[in-house]
Amino acid sequence: SQQGEEDPQALSIQEGENATMNCSYKTSINNLQWYRQNSGRGLVHLILIRSNEREKHSGRLRVTLDTSKKSSSLLITASRAADTASYFCATDALASGGSNYKLTFGKGTLLTVNP
Amino acid sequence: KAGVTQTPRYLIKTRGQQVTLSCSPISGHRSVSWYQQTPGQGLQFLFEYFSETQRNKGNFPGRFSGRQFSNSRSEMNVSTLELGDSALYLCASSLAAGGTQYFGPGTRLTVL
């Protein structure tokens, strides 16, 4: 089963609006990362937030992490048509039954920004 | 620095055949991970290699295997291909396990 689950599965907004995507996970994590994927190409890393951090900013991106609720949110402000992509959260956590950390991806949120 | 490269970019095979995909990580990166992406299952972790050793393995059958060479380049092999193996196979490298992953463009495999 997926460690991270994004919500909503799809989001459609107008240019200039803000977009918020959420991610919930199940186990304790070392860090949580957000990635973007354009049309079936490789993923691009956006931001990493560690388990002892609550909020992080990068340009128009703002990520929050609530470890008590096991959830994170990604906010994209003043969206642009070029932000149209799928967004994935990935949790870095101990692999089940193992001693190594493993990065596990959710199924993603498809964001469409209409010009 | 050059990014992660994957070859080939596109591949068409028939059921029962085998395939080998190649990944060259970013220079200096010792961790290479492989993922399978399909519309139905999303991004699924296959395995991770670090310094030629498999550190983690996902829940895939033994037909899926991989290896990493001393120069950190990695290959994955799928034997006895099935229709359901059609997918985008992504390789990612990182400096250390669990850190930021840098993805290649992927290899799109179609099994007929």
PDB file of C-alpha atoms in Angstrom:
ATOM      1  CA  SER A   1       0.000   0.000   0.000  1.00  0.00           C
ATOM      2  CA  GLN A   2       1.077   3.593  -0.611  1.00  0.00           C
ATOM      3  CA  GLN A   3       2.710   5.379   2.302  1.00  0.00           C
ATOM      4  CA  GLY A   4       1.654   8.795   1.064  1.00  0.00           C
ATOM      5  CA  GLU A   5      -1.767   9.634  -0.316  1.00  0.00           C
ATOM      6  CA  GLU A   6      -2.363  12.943  -2.057  1.00  0.00           C
ATOM      7  CA  ASP A   7      -5.645  14.779  -1.980  1.00  0.00           C
ATOM      8  CA  PRO A   8      -7.325  15.826  -4.185  1.00  0.00           C
ATOM      9  CA  GLN A   9      -6.558  13.479  -7.071  1.00  0.00           C
ATOM     10  CA  ALA A  10      -7.191  16.303  -9.530  1.00  0.00           C
ATOM     11  CA  LEU A  11      -7.441  20.066  -9.192  1.00  0.00           C
ATOM     12  CA  SER A  12      -8.362  22.652 -11.813  1.00  0.00           C
ATOM     13  CA  ILE A  13      -7.866  26.373 -11.178  1.00  0.00           C
ATOM     14  CA  GLN A  14      -7.453  29.650 -13.029  1.00  0.00           C
ATOM     15  CA  GLU A  15      -4.135  31.386 -13.509  1.00  0.00           C
ATOM     16  CA  GLY A  16      -3.328  33.643 -10.586  1.00  0.00           C
ATOM     17  CA  GLU A  17      -5.219  31.536  -8.053  1.00  0.00           C
ATOM     18  CA  ASN A  18      -3.545  29.544  -5.299  1.00  0.00           C
ATOM     19  CA  ALA A  19      -3.418  25.752  -5.393  1.00  0.00           C
ATOM     20  CA  THR A  20      -3.296  23.588  -2.280  1.00  0.00           C
ATOM     21  CA  MET A  21      -2.520  19.887  -2.299  1.00  0.00           C
ATOM     22  CA  ASN A  22      -2.471  17.626   0.717  1.00  0.00           C
ATOM     23  CA  CYS A  23      -0.574  14.487   1.572  1.00  0.00           C
ATOM     24  CA  SER A  24      -1.287  12.024   4.346  1.00  0.00           C
ATOM     25  CA  TYR A  25       0.993   9.210   5.419  1.00  0.00           C
ATOM     26  CA  LYS A  26       0.956   6.314   7.841  1.00  0.00           C
ATOM     27  CA  THR A  27       4.275   5.785   9.596  1.00  0.00           C
ATOM     28  CA  SER A  28       6.927   7.940  11.235  1.00  0.00           C
ATOM     29  CA  ILE A  29       9.095   9.675   8.697  1.00  0.00           C
ATOM     30  CA  ASN A  30      12.585  11.101   8.441  1.00  0.00           C
ATOM     31  CA  ASN A  31      11.567  13.681   5.868  1.00  0.00           C
ATOM     32  CA  LEU A  32       8.851  14.406   3.311  1.00  0.00           C
ATOM     33  CA  GLN A  33       9.508  15.613  -0.206  1.00  0.00           C
ATOM     34  CA  TRP A  34       7.384  17.061  -2.994  1.00  0.00           C
ATOM     35  CA  TYR A  35       8.045  16.405  -6.670  1.00  0.00           C
ATOM     36  CA  ARG A  36       6.507  17.628  -9.919  1.00  0.00           C
ATOM     37  CA  GLN A  37       6.088  15.659 -13.127  1.00  0.00           C
ATOM     38  CA  ASN A  38       5.201  17.118 -16.490  1.00  0.00           C
ATOM     39  CA  SER A  39       3.375  14.844 -18.981  1.00  0.00           C
ATOM     40  CA  GLY A  40       4.944  11.452 -18.291  1.00  0.00           C
ATOM     41  CA  ARG A  41       8.490  12.732 -18.036  1.00  0.00           C
ATOM     42  CA  GLY A  42      10.946  12.457 -15.175  1.00  0.00           C
ATOM     43  CA  LEU A  43      10.112  13.881 -11.785  1.00  0.00           C
ATOM     44  CA  VAL A  44      11.640  17.129 -10.576  1.00  0.00           C
ATOM     45  CA  HIS A  45      12.354  17.693  -6.908  1.00  0.00           C
ATOM     46  CA  LEU A  46      10.593  20.751  -5.480  1.00  0.00           C
ATOM     47  CA  ILE A  47      11.185  20.859  -1.750  1.00  0.00           C
ATOM     48  CA  LEU A  48      12.210  18.688   1.207  1.00  0.00           C
ATOM     49  CA  ILE A  49      10.936  19.206   4.748  1.00  0.00           C
ATOM     50  CA  ARG A  50      12.457  17.340   7.672  1.00  0.00           C
ATOM     51  CA  SER A  51      10.393  15.737  10.410  1.00  0.00           C
ATOM     52  CA  ASN A  52      11.475  18.411  12.923  1.00  0.00           C
ATOM     53  CA  GLU A  53      10.393  21.276  10.641  1.00  0.00           C
ATOM     54  CA  ARG A  54       6.867  22.670  10.444  1.00  0.00           C
ATOM     55  CA  GLU A  55       7.000  24.987   7.459  1.00  0.00           C
ATOM     56  CA  LYS A  56       9.289  25.671   4.538  1.00  0.00           C
ATOM     57  CA  HIS A  57       9.221  28.137   1.648  1.00  0.00           C
ATOM     58  CA  SER A  58      10.781  28.093  -1.782  1.00  0.00           C
ATOM     59  CA  GLY A  59       9.765  30.832  -4.185  1.00  0.00           C
ATOM     60  CA  ARG A  60       6.001  30.497  -4.736  1.00  0.00           C
ATOM     61  CA  LEU A  61       5.918  27.190  -2.860  1.00  0.00           C
ATOM     62  CA  ARG A  62       5.013  26.765   0.782  1.00  0.00           C
ATOM     63  CA  VAL A  63       5.071  23.377   2.455  1.00  0.00           C
ATOM     64  CA  THR A  64       3.767  22.566   5.907  1.00  0.00           C
ATOM     65  CA  LEU A  65       4.236  19.392   7.893  1.00  0.00           C
ATOM     66  CA  ASP A  66       2.150  18.214  10.844  1.00  0.00           C
ATOM     67  CA  THR A  67       3.725  15.048  12.210  1.00  0.00           C
ATOM     68  CA  SER A  68       0.999  14.642  14.854  1.00  0.00           C
ATOM     69  CA  LYS A  69      -1.601  14.370  12.081  1.00  0.00           C
ATOM     70  CA  LYS A  70       0.828  12.668   9.697  1.00  0.00           C
ATOM     71  CA  SER A  71       0.006  15.138   6.979  1.00  0.00           C
ATOM     72  CA  SER A  72       1.623  17.740   4.757  1.00  0.00           C
ATOM     73  CA  SER A  73       0.358  20.385   2.408  1.00  0.00           C
ATOM     74  CA  LEU A  74       1.862  22.058  -0.626  1.00  0.00           C
ATOM     75  CA  LEU A  75       0.658  25.540  -1.501  1.00  0.00           C
ATOM     76  CA  ILE A  76       1.485  27.103  -4.856  1.00  0.00           C
ATOM     77  CA  THR A  77       0.704  30.801  -4.857  1.00  0.00           C
ATOM     78  CA  ALA A  78      -0.172  32.914  -7.903  1.00  0.00           C
ATOM     79  CA  SER A  79      -0.290  29.860 -10.149  1.00  0.00           C
ATOM     80  CA  ARG A  80       0.734  29.967 -13.796  1.00  0.00           C
ATOM     81  CA  ALA A  81      -0.202  27.805 -16.767  1.00  0.00           C
ATOM     82  CA  ALA A  82       3.331  26.389 -16.619  1.00  0.00           C
ATOM     83  CA  ASP A  83       2.534  24.927 -13.178  1.00  0.00           C
ATOM     84  CA  THR A  84       0.225  22.426 -14.867  1.00  0.00           C
ATOM     85  CA  ALA A  85       1.672  19.059 -13.857  1.00  0.00           C
ATOM     86  CA  SER A  86       1.266  16.136 -11.497  1.00  0.00           C
ATOM     87  CA  TYR A  87       2.526  16.707  -7.977  1.00  0.00           C
ATOM     88  CA  PHE A  88       3.724  13.859  -5.770  1.00  0.00           C
ATOM     89  CA  CYS A  89       4.603  13.676  -2.136  1.00  0.00           C
ATOM     90  CA  ALA A  90       7.257  11.181  -1.087  1.00  0.00           C
ATOM     91  CA  THR A  91       7.979  10.032   2.429  1.00  0.00           C
ATOM     92  CA  ASP A  92      11.377   8.903   3.592  1.00  0.00           C
ATOM     93  CA  ALA A  93      10.754   6.233   6.208  1.00  0.00           C
ATOM     94  CA  LEU A  94      12.173   2.969   7.458  1.00  0.00           C
ATOM     95  CA  ALA A  95      11.399   0.160   5.040  1.00  0.00           C
ATOM     96  CA  SER A  96       9.120  -2.382   6.708  1.00  0.00           C
ATOM     97  CA  GLY A  97      11.180  -5.078   8.361  1.00  0.00           C
ATOM     98  CA  GLY A  98      14.381  -3.374   7.367  1.00  0.00           C
ATOM     99  CA  SER A  99      17.000  -1.080   8.763  1.00  0.00           C
ATOM    100  CA  ASN A 100      17.254   1.176   5.731  1.00  0.00           C
ATOM    101  CA  TYR A 101      15.220   4.215   4.864  1.00  0.00           C
ATOM    102  CA  LYS A 102      13.157   4.106   1.701  1.00  0.00           C
ATOM    103  CA  LEU A 103      11.431   6.840  -0.279  1.00  0.00           C
ATOM    104  CA  THR A 104       7.801   6.004  -1.059  1.00  0.00           C
ATOM    105  CA  PHE A 105       5.666   8.052  -3.448  1.00  0.00           C
ATOM    106  CA  GLY A 106       1.954   8.732  -3.404  1.00  0.00           C
ATOM    107  CA  LYS A 107      -0.228   8.562  -6.516  1.00  0.00           C
ATOM    108  CA  GLY A 108      -0.125  12.272  -7.092  1.00  0.00           C
ATOM    109  CA  THR A 109      -2.404  15.239  -7.657  1.00  0.00           C
ATOM    110  CA  LEU A 110      -2.987  16.352 -11.224  1.00  0.00           C
ATOM    111  CA  LEU A 111      -3.036  20.144 -11.247  1.00  0.00           C
ATOM    112  CA  THR A 112      -4.414  21.985 -14.256  1.00  0.00           C
ATOM    113  CA  VAL A 113      -3.946  25.752 -14.385  1.00  0.00           C
ATOM    114  CA  ASN A 114      -6.168  27.354 -16.993  1.00  0.00           C
ATOM    115  CA  PRO A 115      -4.911  30.525 -18.686  1.00  0.00           C
TER     116      PRO A 115
ATOM    117  CA  LYS B   1      26.881  18.616 -14.046  1.00  0.00           C
ATOM    118  CA  ALA B   2      25.127  16.296 -16.440  1.00  0.00           C
ATOM    119  CA  GLY B   3      21.814  14.950 -15.205  1.00  0.00           C
ATOM    120  CA  VAL B   4      20.672  11.380 -14.884  1.00  0.00           C
ATOM    121  CA  THR B   5      20.567   9.647 -18.235  1.00  0.00           C
ATOM    122  CA  GLN B   6      18.568   6.605 -19.162  1.00  0.00           C
ATOM    123  CA  THR B   7      18.825   4.446 -22.235  1.00  0.00           C
ATOM    124  CA  PRO B   8      16.989   3.559 -24.274  1.00  0.00           C
ATOM    125  CA  ARG B   9      14.194   6.142 -24.075  1.00  0.00           C
ATOM    126  CA  TYR B  10      11.649   3.938 -25.820  1.00  0.00           C
ATOM    127  CA  LEU B  11      11.454   0.203 -26.192  1.00  0.00           C
ATOM    128  CA  ILE B  12       8.949  -2.185 -27.751  1.00  0.00           C
ATOM    129  CA  LYS B  13       9.157  -5.853 -26.868  1.00  0.00           C
ATOM    130  CA  THR B  14       6.915  -8.884 -27.135  1.00  0.00           C
ATOM    131  CA  ARG B  15       5.702 -11.134 -24.368  1.00  0.00           C
ATOM    132  CA  GLY B  16       8.271 -13.618 -23.168  1.00  0.00           C
ATOM    133  CA  GLN B  17      11.263 -11.548 -24.187  1.00  0.00           C
ATOM    134  CA  GLN B  18      13.668  -9.954 -21.744  1.00  0.00           C
ATOM    135  CA  VAL B  19      14.873  -6.388 -21.546  1.00  0.00           C
ATOM    136  CA  THR B  20      17.768  -4.490 -19.983  1.00  0.00           C
ATOM    137  CA  LEU B  21      17.498  -0.814 -19.112  1.00  0.00           C
ATOM    138  CA  SER B  22      20.452   1.363 -18.263  1.00  0.00           C
ATOM    139  CA  CYS B  23      20.886   4.342 -15.965  1.00  0.00           C
ATOM    140  CA  SER B  24      23.843   6.663 -15.498  1.00  0.00           C
ATOM    141  CA  PRO B  25      23.578   8.699 -12.297  1.00  0.00           C
ATOM    142  CA  ILE B  26      24.812  12.201 -11.681  1.00  0.00           C
ATOM    143  CA  SER B  27      28.555  12.217 -11.165  1.00  0.00           C
ATOM    144  CA  GLY B  28      29.355  11.609  -7.505  1.00  0.00           C
ATOM    145  CA  HIS B  29      25.984  10.079  -6.654  1.00  0.00           C
ATOM    146  CA  ARG B  30      26.293   6.597  -5.236  1.00  0.00           C
ATOM    147  CA  SER B  31      22.634   5.769  -4.685  1.00  0.00           C
ATOM    148  CA  VAL B  32      20.481   4.691  -7.627  1.00  0.00           C
ATOM    149  CA  SER B  33      16.797   3.811  -7.321  1.00  0.00           C
ATOM    150  CA  TRP B  34      14.414   2.385  -9.876  1.00  0.00           C
ATOM    151  CA  TYR B  35      10.668   2.971 -10.105  1.00  0.00           C
ATOM    152  CA  GLN B  36       7.883   1.663 -12.285  1.00  0.00           C
ATOM    153  CA  GLN B  37       5.130   4.098 -13.165  1.00  0.00           C
ATOM    154  CA  THR B  38       1.771   3.039 -14.580  1.00  0.00           C
ATOM    155  CA  PRO B  39      -1.557   4.877 -14.746  1.00  0.00           C
ATOM    156  CA  GLY B  40      -3.206   2.329 -12.474  1.00  0.00           C
ATOM    157  CA  GLN B  41      -0.572   1.754  -9.811  1.00  0.00           C
ATOM    158  CA  GLY B  42       1.242   5.064  -9.860  1.00  0.00           C
ATOM    159  CA  LEU B  43       4.920   5.220  -8.958  1.00  0.00           C
ATOM    160  CA  GLN B  44       6.098   1.947  -7.482  1.00  0.00           C
ATOM    161  CA  PHE B  45       9.525   1.411  -5.963  1.00  0.00           C
ATOM    162  CA  LEU B  46      11.520  -1.409  -7.527  1.00  0.00           C
ATOM    163  CA  PHE B  47      14.909  -1.346  -5.812  1.00  0.00           C
ATOM    164  CA  GLU B  48      17.716   0.834  -4.609  1.00  0.00           C
ATOM    165  CA  TYR B  49      21.444   0.303  -4.949  1.00  0.00           C
ATOM    166  CA  PHE B  50      24.195   1.979  -3.002  1.00  0.00           C
ATOM    167  CA  SER B  51      27.868   1.257  -3.664  1.00  0.00           C
ATOM    168  CA  GLU B  52      26.999  -1.849  -5.728  1.00  0.00           C
ATOM    169  CA  THR B  53      24.807  -3.312  -2.948  1.00  0.00           C
ATOM    170  CA  GLN B  54      21.049  -3.624  -3.078  1.00  0.00           C
ATOM    171  CA  ARG B  55      19.784  -1.757  -0.018  1.00  0.00           C
ATOM    172  CA  ASN B  56      16.043  -1.969  -0.536  1.00  0.00           C
ATOM    173  CA  LYS B  57      13.711  -3.953  -2.717  1.00  0.00           C
ATOM    174  CA  GLY B  58      10.094  -3.320  -3.576  1.00  0.00           C
ATOM    175  CA  ASN B  59       7.321  -5.844  -3.916  1.00  0.00           C
ATOM    176  CA  PHE B  60       8.003  -7.088  -7.421  1.00  0.00           C
ATOM    177  CA  PRO B  61       8.470 -10.648  -8.692  1.00  0.00           C
ATOM    178  CA  GLY B  62      11.912 -12.127  -9.197  1.00  0.00           C
ATOM    179  CA  ARG B  63      11.664 -11.430 -12.935  1.00  0.00           C
ATOM    180  CA  PHE B  64      12.755  -7.927 -12.036  1.00  0.00           C
ATOM    181  CA  SER B  65      16.412  -7.664 -11.134  1.00  0.00           C
ATOM    182  CA  GLY B  66      19.090  -5.057 -11.096  1.00  0.00           C
ATOM    183  CA  ARG B  67      22.693  -4.360 -10.428  1.00  0.00           C
ATOM    184  CA  GLN B  68      25.059  -1.486  -9.926  1.00  0.00           C
ATOM    185  CA  PHE B  69      28.580  -1.222 -11.219  1.00  0.00           C
ATOM    186  CA  SER B  70      31.651   0.237  -9.552  1.00  0.00           C
ATOM    187  CA  ASN B  71      31.160   3.516 -11.455  1.00  0.00           C
ATOM    188  CA  SER B  72      27.618   3.730  -9.963  1.00  0.00           C
ATOM    189  CA  ARG B  73      25.931   3.084 -13.296  1.00  0.00           C
ATOM    190  CA  SER B  74      22.996   0.753 -12.876  1.00  0.00           C
ATOM    191  CA  GLU B  75      21.030  -1.655 -14.999  1.00  0.00           C
ATOM    192  CA  MET B  76      17.708  -3.299 -14.451  1.00  0.00           C
ATOM    193  CA  ASN B  77      16.562  -6.421 -16.185  1.00  0.00           C
ATOM    194  CA  VAL B  78      13.088  -7.790 -16.696  1.00  0.00           C
ATOM    195  CA  SER B  79      12.842 -11.352 -17.909  1.00  0.00           C
ATOM    196  CA  THR B  80       9.865 -13.175 -19.418  1.00  0.00           C
ATOM    197  CA  LEU B  81       8.026  -9.949 -20.158  1.00  0.00           C
ATOM    198  CA  GLU B  82       4.287  -9.736 -19.549  1.00  0.00           C
ATOM    199  CA  LEU B  83       1.782  -7.262 -20.964  1.00  0.00           C
ATOM    200  CA  GLY B  84       1.461  -5.710 -17.512  1.00  0.00           C
ATOM    201  CA  ASP B  85       5.125  -4.758 -17.543  1.00  0.00           C
ATOM    202  CA  SER B  86       4.335  -1.960 -19.991  1.00  0.00           C
ATOM    203  CA  ALA B  87       5.222   1.156 -18.070  1.00  0.00           C
ATOM    204  CA  LEU B  88       7.508   4.130 -17.701  1.00  0.00           C
ATOM    205  CA  TYR B  89      10.634   3.016 -15.845  1.00  0.00           C
ATOM    206  CA  LEU B  90      12.315   5.805 -13.965  1.00  0.00           C
ATOM    207  CA  CYS B  91      15.767   5.864 -12.492  1.00  0.00           C
ATOM    208  CA  ALA B  92      16.819   8.348  -9.831  1.00  0.00           C
ATOM    209  CA  SER B  93      20.131   9.068  -8.202  1.00  0.00           C
ATOM    210  CA  SER B  94      20.999  10.738  -4.941  1.00  0.00           C
ATOM    211  CA  LEU B  95      24.042  11.451  -2.858  1.00  0.00           C
ATOM    212  CA  ALA B  96      22.694   9.363  -0.004  1.00  0.00           C
ATOM    213  CA  ALA B  97      19.701   7.163   0.622  1.00  0.00           C
ATOM    214  CA  GLY B  98      16.565   9.086   1.519  1.00  0.00           C
ATOM    215  CA  GLY B  99      17.854  12.375   0.222  1.00  0.00           C
ATOM    216  CA  THR B 100      16.716  14.421  -2.730  1.00  0.00           C
ATOM    217  CA  GLN B 101      16.288  12.210  -5.750  1.00  0.00           C
ATOM    218  CA  TYR B 102      17.255  13.375  -9.220  1.00  0.00           C
ATOM    219  CA  PHE B 103      15.263  11.615 -11.877  1.00  0.00           C
ATOM    220  CA  GLY B 104      16.135  10.671 -15.402  1.00  0.00           C
ATOM    221  CA  PRO B 105      13.652  11.104 -18.266  1.00  0.00           C
ATOM    222  CA  GLY B 106      12.607   7.463 -18.061  1.00  0.00           C
ATOM    223  CA  THR B 107      12.393   4.533 -20.431  1.00  0.00           C
ATOM    224  CA  ARG B 108       8.959   3.846 -21.837  1.00  0.00           C
ATOM    225  CA  LEU B 109       8.568   0.111 -22.293  1.00  0.00           C
ATOM    226  CA  THR B 110       5.730  -1.289 -24.341  1.00  0.00           C
ATOM    227  CA  VAL B 111       5.109  -5.022 -24.266  1.00  0.00           C
ATOM    228  CA  LEU B 112       3.001  -6.398 -27.132  1.00  0.00           C
TER     229      LEU B 112
END
